[in-house]
Amino acid sequence: MSNKPPPPRPAPRLYLATPVVDDPASLIAELPALLASADVAAVLLRLKETDQRTMISRIKALAPPVQKAGAALLVDGHPEIVARGGADGAHLTGLAALEEAAPSLKPDRIAGVGGLATRHDSMSAGEMGADYVLFGEPDAKGQRPSSQAIAERLDWWAELFEPPCVGFATSLEEAHDFAASGADFVLVGDFIWADPRGPKAALIEVDAAIKKAHATAPAGQNPAGQEHG
């Protein structure tokens, strides 16, 4: 038996969450340049709640600029309209939502999941065929674990499991730490859109930070947790 080391993990990629979209016109105009400026693997479309027909037309308007840039478009919730809008998949919250939506999404579309409070929930999501697991997003009350707890969960998952893990970063520093901890993707959103320099400058900066964190992370170690080891 050979004891070859596992192949190195590829550098983490960005997963960009949109603002909550009501009128998509300004976002449609902005997306091509934004997606060309950094290594964005996917865009998470957060839709303002309204009637189904309107939401489908918004997905249809946003899917082409995202897909043309080589990224996947995922809809936050609403798995029942993903196919009709031409999106690539849905992001679901919690195991029940994943279980309910998976048959309609798989195998043609992506079913990612967050809202996983425990390690056991995370493992159950993997067993149910989730295409990725997300750690660190705020719950319904806006509470989220500490950055260190999120980094530790990412490190644990990356070490043991095959499906990709995503770290929900609320700052440049978190994006760097989560990339160093083994996240395959780093989800960024509000802090990118709120950056006074504009979202493009923020996205370029965070892309460079996660690539640098990955490049300097010692293999098989969690740099974020070294001082506790």
CSV table of C-alpha atoms in Angstrom, one decimal:
chain,number,residue,atom,x,y,z
A,1,MET,CA,0.0,0.0,0.0
A,2,SER,CA,1.4,3.4,-0.9
A,3,ASN,CA,1.3,6.2,1.6
A,4,LYS,CA,1.1,8.9,-0.9
A,5,PRO,CA,0.1,12.2,0.6
A,6,PRO,CA,-3.4,13.4,-0.6
A,7,PRO,CA,-3.2,15.9,-3.5
A,8,PRO,CA,-3.1,19.5,-2.4
A,9,ARG,CA,-6.5,21.2,-2.1
A,10,PRO,CA,-7.1,23.7,-4.8
A,11,ALA,CA,-7.2,27.3,-3.9
A,12,PRO,CA,-10.5,28.4,-2.4
A,13,ARG,CA,-12.8,30.3,-4.7
A,14,LEU,CA,-15.3,33.1,-4.1
A,15,TYR,CA,-19.1,32.6,-3.7
A,16,LEU,CA,-20.7,36.1,-4.0
A,17,ALA,CA,-24.1,36.7,-2.4
A,18,THR,CA,-26.1,39.5,-4.0
A,19,PRO,CA,-28.0,42.2,-2.1
A,20,VAL,CA,-31.7,41.4,-1.8
A,21,VAL,CA,-32.8,41.9,-5.4
A,22,ASP,CA,-36.0,43.8,-6.1
A,23,ASP,CA,-35.3,45.5,-9.4
A,24,PRO,CA,-32.3,43.6,-11.0
A,25,ALA,CA,-31.4,46.3,-13.6
A,26,SER,CA,-28.5,47.9,-11.8
A,27,LEU,CA,-27.1,44.5,-10.7
A,28,ILE,CA,-27.3,43.2,-14.3
A,29,ALA,CA,-25.3,46.2,-15.5
A,30,GLU,CA,-22.7,45.7,-12.7
A,31,LEU,CA,-22.2,42.0,-12.7
A,32,PRO,CA,-20.1,41.4,-15.9
A,33,ALA,CA,-17.2,43.7,-14.8
A,34,LEU,CA,-17.5,42.4,-11.2
A,35,LEU,CA,-17.3,38.8,-12.1
A,36,ALA,CA,-14.4,39.4,-14.5
A,37,SER,CA,-12.4,41.1,-11.8
A,38,ALA,CA,-12.0,38.1,-9.4
A,39,ASP,CA,-12.2,34.3,-9.3
A,40,VAL,CA,-16.0,33.9,-8.5
A,41,ALA,CA,-17.2,30.4,-8.8
A,42,ALA,CA,-20.9,31.1,-8.0
A,43,VAL,CA,-23.4,33.8,-7.3
A,44,LEU,CA,-26.1,33.4,-4.6
A,45,LEU,CA,-29.2,35.3,-5.7
A,46,ARG,CA,-31.2,36.7,-2.7
A,47,LEU,CA,-34.6,37.6,-4.0
A,48,LYS,CA,-37.1,39.9,-2.5
A,49,GLU,CA,-40.2,37.9,-1.6
A,50,THR,CA,-42.9,38.6,-4.1
A,51,ASP,CA,-45.1,36.6,-6.5
A,52,GLN,CA,-43.6,33.6,-8.2
A,53,ARG,CA,-43.8,34.9,-11.7
A,54,THR,CA,-41.9,38.0,-10.8
A,55,MET,CA,-39.2,36.0,-9.0
A,56,ILE,CA,-38.8,33.7,-12.0
A,57,SER,CA,-38.4,36.7,-14.4
A,58,ARG,CA,-35.7,38.1,-12.1
A,59,ILE,CA,-33.8,34.8,-12.1
A,60,LYS,CA,-34.2,34.7,-15.9
A,61,ALA,CA,-32.7,38.3,-16.1
A,62,LEU,CA,-29.7,37.5,-13.9
A,63,ALA,CA,-28.8,34.0,-15.0
A,64,PRO,CA,-27.2,35.0,-18.4
A,65,PRO,CA,-24.7,37.5,-17.1
A,66,VAL,CA,-23.6,35.2,-14.3
A,67,GLN,CA,-23.4,32.1,-16.5
A,68,LYS,CA,-21.6,33.9,-19.3
A,69,ALA,CA,-18.9,34.8,-16.8
A,70,GLY,CA,-18.4,31.1,-16.1
A,71,ALA,CA,-20.1,31.2,-12.7
A,72,ALA,CA,-23.1,29.2,-11.4
A,73,LEU,CA,-26.2,31.0,-10.3
A,74,LEU,CA,-27.9,29.7,-7.2
A,75,VAL,CA,-31.1,30.9,-5.7
A,76,ASP,CA,-31.4,31.4,-2.0
A,77,GLY,CA,-34.4,29.2,-1.2
A,78,HIS,CA,-37.2,28.8,-3.7
A,79,PRO,CA,-36.0,25.4,-5.1
A,80,GLU,CA,-39.4,25.1,-6.9
A,81,ILE,CA,-38.5,27.9,-9.3
A,82,VAL,CA,-34.8,27.2,-9.9
A,83,ALA,CA,-35.4,25.2,-13.2
A,84,ARG,CA,-38.0,27.5,-14.5
A,85,GLY,CA,-35.7,30.5,-14.1
A,86,GLY,CA,-32.7,28.8,-15.6
A,87,ALA,CA,-30.6,28.9,-12.5
A,88,ASP,CA,-28.0,26.3,-11.7
A,89,GLY,CA,-29.2,25.3,-8.2
A,90,ALA,CA,-30.6,26.4,-4.8
A,91,HIS,CA,-29.1,27.2,-1.4
A,92,LEU,CA,-31.3,25.6,1.2
A,93,THR,CA,-31.5,26.2,5.0
A,94,GLY,CA,-31.7,23.1,7.2
A,95,LEU,CA,-31.9,19.4,6.7
A,96,ALA,CA,-35.7,19.3,6.2
A,97,ALA,CA,-35.4,21.8,3.3
A,98,LEU,CA,-32.6,19.8,1.7
A,99,GLU,CA,-34.6,16.6,2.0
A,100,GLU,CA,-37.7,18.1,0.5
A,101,ALA,CA,-35.9,19.9,-2.4
A,102,ALA,CA,-33.2,17.3,-3.3
A,103,PRO,CA,-35.4,15.1,-5.5
A,104,SER,CA,-36.4,18.0,-7.7
A,105,LEU,CA,-32.9,19.5,-8.0
A,106,LYS,CA,-30.6,16.5,-8.3
A,107,PRO,CA,-28.8,15.3,-10.3
A,108,ASP,CA,-29.1,18.2,-12.8
A,109,ARG,CA,-28.8,21.1,-10.4
A,110,ILE,CA,-26.9,22.0,-7.3
A,111,ALA,CA,-28.3,21.6,-3.8
A,112,GLY,CA,-26.2,23.4,-1.2
A,113,VAL,CA,-27.2,23.6,2.4
A,114,GLY,CA,-26.6,25.8,5.5
A,115,GLY,CA,-28.3,26.2,8.8
A,116,LEU,CA,-26.3,23.3,10.2
A,117,ALA,CA,-26.1,23.9,13.9
A,118,THR,CA,-24.2,20.7,14.9
A,119,ARG,CA,-21.5,18.5,13.4
A,120,HIS,CA,-24.1,15.7,13.3
A,121,ASP,CA,-26.4,17.9,11.1
A,122,SER,CA,-23.4,18.6,8.8
A,123,MET,CA,-22.6,14.9,8.4
A,124,SER,CA,-26.3,14.1,7.8
A,125,ALA,CA,-26.4,16.8,5.0
A,126,GLY,CA,-23.3,15.1,3.4
A,127,GLU,CA,-25.0,11.7,3.6
A,128,MET,CA,-28.2,13.2,2.0
A,129,GLY,CA,-26.1,14.3,-1.0
A,130,ALA,CA,-25.6,18.0,-0.4
A,131,ASP,CA,-23.3,19.5,-3.0
A,132,TYR,CA,-21.8,21.7,-0.4
A,133,VAL,CA,-22.2,22.6,3.3
A,134,LEU,CA,-22.1,26.2,4.5
A,135,PHE,CA,-20.8,27.2,8.0
A,136,GLY,CA,-21.1,30.5,9.7
A,137,GLU,CA,-24.2,32.2,8.4
A,138,PRO,CA,-26.4,34.1,10.9
A,139,ASP,CA,-29.5,32.4,12.2
A,140,ALA,CA,-33.0,33.8,12.1
A,141,LYS,CA,-32.1,36.0,15.1
A,142,GLY,CA,-28.9,37.3,13.4
A,143,GLN,CA,-26.7,35.3,15.8
A,144,ARG,CA,-23.7,33.4,14.5
A,145,PRO,CA,-20.8,31.4,16.0
A,146,SER,CA,-17.4,33.1,16.7
A,147,SER,CA,-15.0,33.3,13.8
A,148,GLN,CA,-12.8,30.8,15.6
A,149,ALA,CA,-15.6,28.3,16.0
A,150,ILE,CA,-16.4,28.6,12.3
A,151,ALA,CA,-12.8,28.2,11.3
A,152,GLU,CA,-12.6,25.1,13.5
A,153,ARG,CA,-15.7,23.6,11.9
A,154,LEU,CA,-14.3,24.2,8.4
A,155,ASP,CA,-11.0,22.6,9.4
A,156,TRP,CA,-12.8,19.6,10.8
A,157,TRP,CA,-14.9,19.2,7.7
A,158,ALA,CA,-12.0,19.7,5.2
A,159,GLU,CA,-10.0,17.1,7.0
A,160,LEU,CA,-12.6,14.3,7.0
A,161,PHE,CA,-15.2,14.8,4.3
A,162,GLU,CA,-15.4,14.9,0.5
A,163,PRO,CA,-18.2,17.4,-0.3
A,164,PRO,CA,-16.9,21.0,-0.5
A,165,CYS,CA,-17.3,23.3,2.5
A,166,VAL,CA,-18.1,27.0,2.4
A,167,GLY,CA,-17.3,29.6,5.0
A,168,PHE,CA,-19.6,32.6,5.4
A,169,ALA,CA,-17.3,35.6,5.9
A,170,THR,CA,-18.5,39.0,7.1
A,171,SER,CA,-15.1,40.7,6.7
A,172,LEU,CA,-11.8,40.5,4.8
A,173,GLU,CA,-10.1,39.0,7.9
A,174,GLU,CA,-12.7,36.2,8.2
A,175,ALA,CA,-12.4,35.4,4.5
A,176,HIS,CA,-8.6,35.1,5.0
A,177,ASP,CA,-9.0,32.9,8.1
A,178,PHE,CA,-11.6,30.6,6.6
A,179,ALA,CA,-9.5,30.1,3.5
A,180,ALA,CA,-6.6,29.2,5.7
A,181,SER,CA,-8.8,26.7,7.6
A,182,GLY,CA,-9.7,24.6,4.6
A,183,ALA,CA,-12.8,26.2,3.1
A,184,ASP,CA,-13.3,25.3,-0.6
A,185,PHE,CA,-15.3,28.4,-1.1
A,186,VAL,CA,-15.7,31.7,0.8
A,187,LEU,CA,-19.2,33.3,0.7
A,188,VAL,CA,-19.0,37.1,0.8
A,189,GLY,CA,-21.9,39.5,0.5
A,190,ASP,CA,-22.9,42.5,2.5
A,191,PHE,CA,-19.4,43.8,3.3
A,192,ILE,CA,-18.5,43.7,-0.4
A,193,TRP,CA,-21.5,45.8,-1.5
A,194,ALA,CA,-21.1,48.2,1.4
A,195,ASP,CA,-17.4,48.9,0.7
A,196,PRO,CA,-16.9,52.7,0.1
A,197,ARG,CA,-14.5,52.0,-2.7
A,198,GLY,CA,-17.2,50.0,-4.5
A,199,PRO,CA,-17.7,46.2,-4.7
A,200,LYS,CA,-15.1,45.6,-7.4
A,201,ALA,CA,-12.2,46.9,-5.3
A,202,ALA,CA,-13.5,44.9,-2.3
A,203,LEU,CA,-13.9,41.7,-4.3
A,204,ILE,CA,-10.4,41.9,-5.8
A,205,GLU,CA,-9.0,42.5,-2.4
A,206,VAL,CA,-10.8,39.5,-0.8
A,207,ASP,CA,-9.9,37.2,-3.7
A,208,ALA,CA,-6.2,38.1,-3.2
A,209,ALA,CA,-6.6,37.5,0.6
A,210,ILE,CA,-8.0,34.0,0.2
A,211,LYS,CA,-5.5,32.9,-2.4
A,212,LYS,CA,-2.7,34.2,-0.2
A,213,ALA,CA,-4.1,32.4,2.9
A,214,HIS,CA,-4.3,29.2,0.9
A,215,ALA,CA,-0.8,29.5,-0.4
A,216,THR,CA,0.8,30.1,3.0
A,217,ALA,CA,-1.2,27.5,5.0
A,218,PRO,CA,0.9,24.6,6.0
A,219,ALA,CA,-0.4,21.3,4.6
A,220,GLY,CA,-2.7,19.5,7.0
A,221,GLN,CA,-2.6,22.2,9.6
A,222,ASN,CA,-5.1,24.8,10.7
A,223,PRO,CA,-3.2,28.1,10.8
A,224,ALA,CA,-6.1,29.8,12.5
A,225,GLY,CA,-5.9,27.4,15.4
A,226,GLN,CA,-2.2,26.9,15.8
A,227,GLU,CA,-1.8,29.1,18.8
A,228,HIS,CA,-4.3,26.8,20.6
A,229,GLY,CA,-2.6,23.5,19.6
